[in-house]
Amino acid sequence: MMDNNSLNNLIISAKSDLEAGQSTYDLRIKYLGKNSEIFKSFKLLPSLSSDEKKEFGPLLNSIKANLELLLQEDVKTSKISQDYTAPLKVHKHGHSHPTDYTMALMINIFSKLGFKVFETPEIEDENDNFSFLRVAKDHPARDMQDTFWTTDEKVLRTQTTAFQRRALEQFKPPFAVIQAGKVFRAESEDATHLSELNMLDGFAIGTDLNFTHLKGVLYNFLRQLFGNDVKVRFRPSFFPFVEPGAEMDMMCLKCKGSGCKACGNSGWLEIIGCGITHPEIIESAGLDPNIYHGIAFGIGVERIAMRMFEMDDIRELVKNNPEFLEQLT
Ligand SMILES: [Zn+2]
């Protein structure tokens, strides 16, 4: 028959066995297994009087819990861990999505160049996304950006450039800010176009900024991403919020300019849209355009990811195919 002392002694005895170097695996069998004192005592419990049950029930549970705690499976001493033929427990870790990875890299480079990260909403006023940036209601440039409208005349921003008005409102020149995030365009998707994509926009205003600064910043950015051999060229281009505006092309890394499939045989890749901030934008922020000048640029994050990972189809980035994505980052 069970008694308090012999039950309490189980813990003392288990402790000394453990200290003597017996494995937790063996001790669990001895103290908690089917032939153990505690197991037998539990079996006797139903035959006890109700007073005895009240005394021994909680005691048995407490001793069992203490033994469990004392004899927790110790990986170093358990027999199971000594079975070298058992399959390894390999934990699978997640990893950054290639788009996020690329975006973080880009933000990091511009941060080091002195640009502050500034965030604005993905649903924007029509004014911030278009009118303030000199894209009036009937301007043909709106046709180039087929847009998702909400029912109250707001838009899912078509460009991260939509942050310029808020930046001019919030910061006193001189300032330099970037914003990276999602933009939305109602366009049909193909190997180089997505309807929901990520952009990084840069915007700086100061008294002494000119095209040389713009070129220096962007050239530095590309060299940090793709190495010192990067070659670039600027072509005149039109964006309503800059004057002059330019496309910055990078010499194709694959063919070094001689022409291949990746660059459509031109030897060059369109990579960044940029320019000098239009005086009207500076003026509409209450600043004198004869004193203040700005630089602005916009970069497609997925386009950069495609170049970094040498991908042929931009849609692979949104297909959620882990086997493909795991190869990249
Ligand atoms: Zn090429």
XYZ file of C-alpha atoms and ligand atoms in Angstrom:
330
model
C 0.000 0.000 0.000
C 1.196 3.491 -0.791
C 2.349 5.952 1.838
C 3.525 9.551 1.749
C 7.134 8.924 2.613
C 7.867 6.244 0.054
C 6.186 8.319 -2.661
C 8.219 11.426 -1.777
C 11.348 9.295 -1.732
C 10.778 8.536 -5.431
C 11.890 12.067 -6.321
C 14.991 11.871 -4.129
C 15.917 8.510 -5.589
C 15.355 9.694 -9.180
C 17.586 12.697 -8.508
C 20.426 10.566 -7.197
C 20.114 8.141 -10.146
C 20.332 11.117 -12.504
C 23.374 12.501 -10.713
C 24.983 9.059 -10.879
C 24.892 9.424 -14.670
C 21.960 7.215 -15.692
C 20.254 8.383 -18.862
C 16.888 10.146 -18.719
C 15.653 7.571 -21.220
C 16.289 4.697 -18.745
C 15.075 6.680 -15.752
C 11.812 7.581 -17.451
C 11.133 3.850 -17.876
C 12.070 3.188 -14.243
C 10.085 6.036 -12.646
C 7.274 6.722 -15.109
C 6.941 3.475 -17.084
C 4.320 0.718 -16.728
C 6.206 -1.061 -13.924
C 6.976 2.094 -11.981
C 5.727 2.762 -8.431
C 3.870 5.823 -9.573
C 2.041 3.936 -12.352
C 1.035 1.171 -9.949
C -0.157 3.718 -7.384
C -2.363 5.418 -9.961
C -3.897 2.021 -10.729
C -4.734 1.539 -7.063
C -6.400 4.924 -6.754
C -9.955 3.817 -7.737
C -10.015 1.205 -4.953
C -9.283 3.756 -2.199
C -11.874 5.357 0.072
C -12.945 8.847 -0.848
C -10.900 10.359 2.007
C -7.795 8.479 0.841
C -8.460 9.571 -2.743
C -8.510 13.185 -1.576
C -5.154 12.686 0.126
C -3.302 10.635 -2.474
C -4.806 11.941 -5.736
C -3.180 15.404 -5.629
C 0.012 13.940 -4.119
C 0.415 11.427 -6.952
C -0.233 14.092 -9.579
C 2.299 16.411 -8.001
C 4.984 13.716 -7.740
C 4.365 12.618 -11.323
C 4.653 16.213 -12.543
C 7.903 16.652 -10.606
C 9.336 13.432 -12.030
C 8.316 14.518 -15.555
C 10.088 17.809 -15.038
C 13.173 16.183 -13.597
C 13.430 13.557 -16.316
C 12.669 15.729 -19.327
C 14.063 14.167 -22.459
C 17.610 15.450 -22.564
C 18.868 15.473 -26.125
C 22.434 14.769 -25.017
C 21.634 11.692 -22.919
C 18.590 10.182 -24.588
C 19.055 6.928 -26.431
C 16.967 8.189 -29.327
C 19.497 10.909 -30.118
C 22.235 8.309 -30.182
C 20.608 6.492 -33.082
C 22.876 7.772 -35.822
C 20.803 6.123 -38.529
C 17.719 8.220 -37.679
C 16.869 10.858 -40.285
C 18.200 14.334 -39.490
C 15.686 16.897 -38.326
C 16.298 19.625 -40.894
C 14.422 22.833 -40.201
C 13.426 24.731 -43.278
C 13.935 28.460 -42.929
C 12.102 31.072 -44.943
C 13.956 33.743 -46.896
C 13.343 37.162 -48.360
C 11.287 37.388 -51.510
C 13.590 38.505 -54.365
C 11.535 41.687 -54.848
C 11.783 42.627 -51.153
C 15.454 41.714 -51.146
C 16.112 43.987 -54.147
C 14.045 46.811 -52.686
C 15.909 46.655 -49.352
C 19.217 46.762 -51.218
C 18.101 49.815 -53.231
C 16.800 51.658 -50.146
C 20.048 50.933 -48.347
C 22.158 52.421 -51.151
C 20.118 55.627 -51.377
C 19.999 55.955 -47.582
C 23.780 55.922 -47.515
C 23.761 58.628 -50.186
C 21.740 60.842 -47.820
C 18.142 60.178 -48.917
C 15.544 59.849 -46.138
C 12.768 57.277 -46.466
C 9.369 58.976 -46.725
C 6.113 57.033 -47.033
C 2.765 58.114 -48.438
C -0.518 56.183 -48.992
C -1.103 53.657 -51.770
C -4.537 55.213 -52.378
C -3.909 58.799 -53.426
C -5.803 61.942 -54.263
C -6.143 62.409 -57.992
C -4.329 65.738 -57.509
C -1.224 64.212 -55.916
C -0.975 61.421 -58.460
C -1.690 63.523 -61.571
C -2.597 67.229 -61.489
C 0.163 68.412 -59.126
C 2.662 66.567 -61.311
C 1.456 68.569 -64.333
C -0.705 65.804 -65.759
C -3.950 67.709 -66.307
C -7.305 65.941 -66.785
C -7.082 65.747 -70.586
C -3.322 65.357 -70.807
C -2.312 62.476 -73.095
C 0.169 61.303 -70.439
C -2.811 60.026 -68.436
C -3.554 57.563 -71.215
C -0.149 56.010 -70.683
C -1.138 55.120 -67.141
C -4.510 53.352 -67.265
C -5.674 53.761 -63.749
C -7.696 52.018 -61.056
C -10.165 54.555 -59.636
C -12.101 54.257 -56.400
C -15.728 55.373 -56.256
C -14.806 58.663 -54.544
C -12.398 59.841 -57.235
C -9.267 58.627 -55.534
C -6.737 56.488 -57.389
C -4.523 53.546 -56.603
C -1.290 55.452 -57.171
C 0.188 54.813 -60.607
C 3.628 56.084 -59.588
C 5.518 56.576 -56.340
C 6.230 60.075 -57.720
C 2.833 60.881 -56.186
C 4.727 61.663 -52.965
C 6.255 64.908 -54.255
C 3.474 67.264 -53.109
C 3.434 65.791 -49.590
C 7.257 65.905 -49.443
C 7.275 69.603 -50.409
C 4.620 70.236 -47.745
C 6.444 68.356 -45.009
C 10.140 69.136 -45.537
C 11.990 72.425 -45.733
C 14.659 72.562 -48.454
C 17.295 71.376 -48.721
C 15.948 67.841 -48.473
C 16.405 64.489 -50.220
C 13.794 61.749 -49.882
C 12.990 58.370 -51.395
C 9.864 56.289 -51.368
C 9.667 52.626 -52.355
C 6.421 50.711 -52.629
C 3.570 49.384 -54.704
C 2.041 51.129 -57.694
C -0.936 49.943 -59.731
C -1.710 50.159 -63.419
C -4.596 48.643 -65.338
C -2.359 47.097 -67.950
C -2.166 43.657 -69.444
C 0.746 41.670 -68.105
C 3.549 40.217 -70.199
C 7.178 39.192 -69.741
C 8.212 42.750 -68.837
C 4.994 44.280 -67.419
C 2.978 43.745 -64.232
C -0.220 45.556 -63.250
C 0.866 45.659 -59.609
C 4.548 46.424 -59.246
C 7.035 48.220 -57.006
C 8.809 51.466 -57.715
C 11.427 53.528 -55.954
C 11.225 57.271 -56.430
C 13.821 59.811 -55.393
C 13.296 63.549 -54.984
C 15.659 66.252 -53.757
C 15.295 70.035 -53.559
C 18.098 72.487 -52.859
C 19.614 75.746 -54.011
C 22.519 74.284 -55.932
C 21.206 71.053 -57.481
C 21.757 70.378 -61.178
C 21.966 67.540 -63.690
C 25.486 66.660 -62.561
C 24.141 65.711 -59.134
C 21.397 63.611 -60.697
C 23.906 61.797 -62.876
C 26.314 61.312 -59.960
C 23.641 59.840 -57.664
C 22.260 57.418 -60.264
C 25.652 56.350 -61.601
C 26.812 55.696 -58.041
C 23.638 53.658 -57.386
C 24.126 51.424 -60.440
C 27.818 50.878 -59.711
C 26.978 49.739 -56.189
C 24.375 47.316 -57.540
C 26.105 45.967 -60.637
C 29.791 46.730 -60.144
C 32.280 49.354 -61.324
C 32.163 48.255 -64.970
C 28.653 49.650 -65.437
C 28.366 51.962 -68.427
C 25.452 54.379 -68.773
C 23.968 56.825 -71.250
C 21.264 59.477 -71.004
C 18.622 59.987 -73.680
C 16.173 62.905 -73.723
C 12.707 61.772 -72.657
C 9.420 63.237 -71.505
C 7.954 63.130 -68.011
C 5.538 65.992 -67.212
C 7.087 66.784 -63.819
C 10.668 67.297 -65.056
C 12.380 69.626 -67.504
C 14.637 68.435 -68.975
C 13.690 64.766 -68.627
C 15.847 61.757 -69.482
C 15.986 57.999 -69.627
C 19.133 56.562 -68.157
C 20.181 53.382 -69.958
C 22.701 50.859 -68.744
C 24.915 48.925 -71.139
C 23.700 45.309 -71.271
C 25.717 43.278 -68.776
C 25.342 40.095 -70.805
C 26.563 41.188 -74.224
C 28.551 44.313 -73.195
C 26.776 46.385 -75.822
C 27.049 44.112 -78.846
C 23.363 43.096 -78.693
C 21.632 39.965 -77.372
C 18.196 38.597 -76.540
C 18.173 40.140 -73.039
C 18.528 43.676 -74.416
C 16.438 43.227 -77.588
C 19.677 43.405 -79.630
C 20.138 47.084 -78.780
C 23.055 46.594 -76.370
C 21.345 48.891 -73.824
C 18.708 48.463 -71.112
C 16.241 51.186 -70.124
C 16.582 51.335 -66.389
C 15.746 54.721 -64.801
C 13.498 57.662 -65.697
C 14.801 60.966 -64.337
C 15.150 64.708 -64.753
C 15.319 68.170 -63.250
C 12.164 69.111 -61.343
C 9.859 71.331 -63.397
C 9.901 74.985 -62.180
C 6.087 74.995 -61.967
C 6.191 72.280 -59.310
C 8.693 74.249 -57.266
C 6.558 77.349 -57.678
C 3.331 75.597 -56.649
C 5.032 74.652 -53.370
C 5.575 78.376 -52.699
C 9.295 78.329 -53.515
C 11.171 80.562 -55.968
C 12.242 78.405 -58.955
C 15.095 80.833 -59.641
C 16.582 79.938 -56.281
C 15.484 76.342 -55.714
C 16.106 73.421 -58.048
C 15.248 69.773 -57.781
C 16.233 66.361 -59.100
C 13.840 63.433 -59.458
C 14.082 59.831 -60.567
C 11.947 56.690 -60.675
C 13.132 53.095 -60.830
C 11.126 49.880 -61.295
C 12.144 47.510 -58.491
C 11.160 44.329 -60.364
C 13.082 45.510 -63.431
C 16.212 45.827 -61.293
C 15.520 42.394 -59.751
C 15.272 40.937 -63.286
C 18.710 42.318 -64.145
C 20.257 41.228 -60.860
C 18.953 37.680 -61.093
C 19.144 37.499 -64.918
C 15.484 36.626 -65.309
C 13.629 36.564 -68.620
C 10.066 36.887 -67.335
C 8.974 39.414 -64.693
C 5.830 37.357 -63.925
C 7.958 34.705 -62.200
C 8.273 37.165 -59.306
C 4.544 37.022 -58.521
C 3.790 33.377 -59.303
C 4.401 32.189 -55.736
C 6.498 29.282 -56.930
C 8.859 28.597 -53.988
C 11.069 26.244 -55.993
C 11.854 29.023 -58.454
C 12.139 31.836 -55.880
C 14.457 29.799 -53.625
C 17.047 29.756 -56.392
C 17.289 33.532 -56.374
C 17.784 34.684 -52.782
Zn 22.553 42.376 -74.471
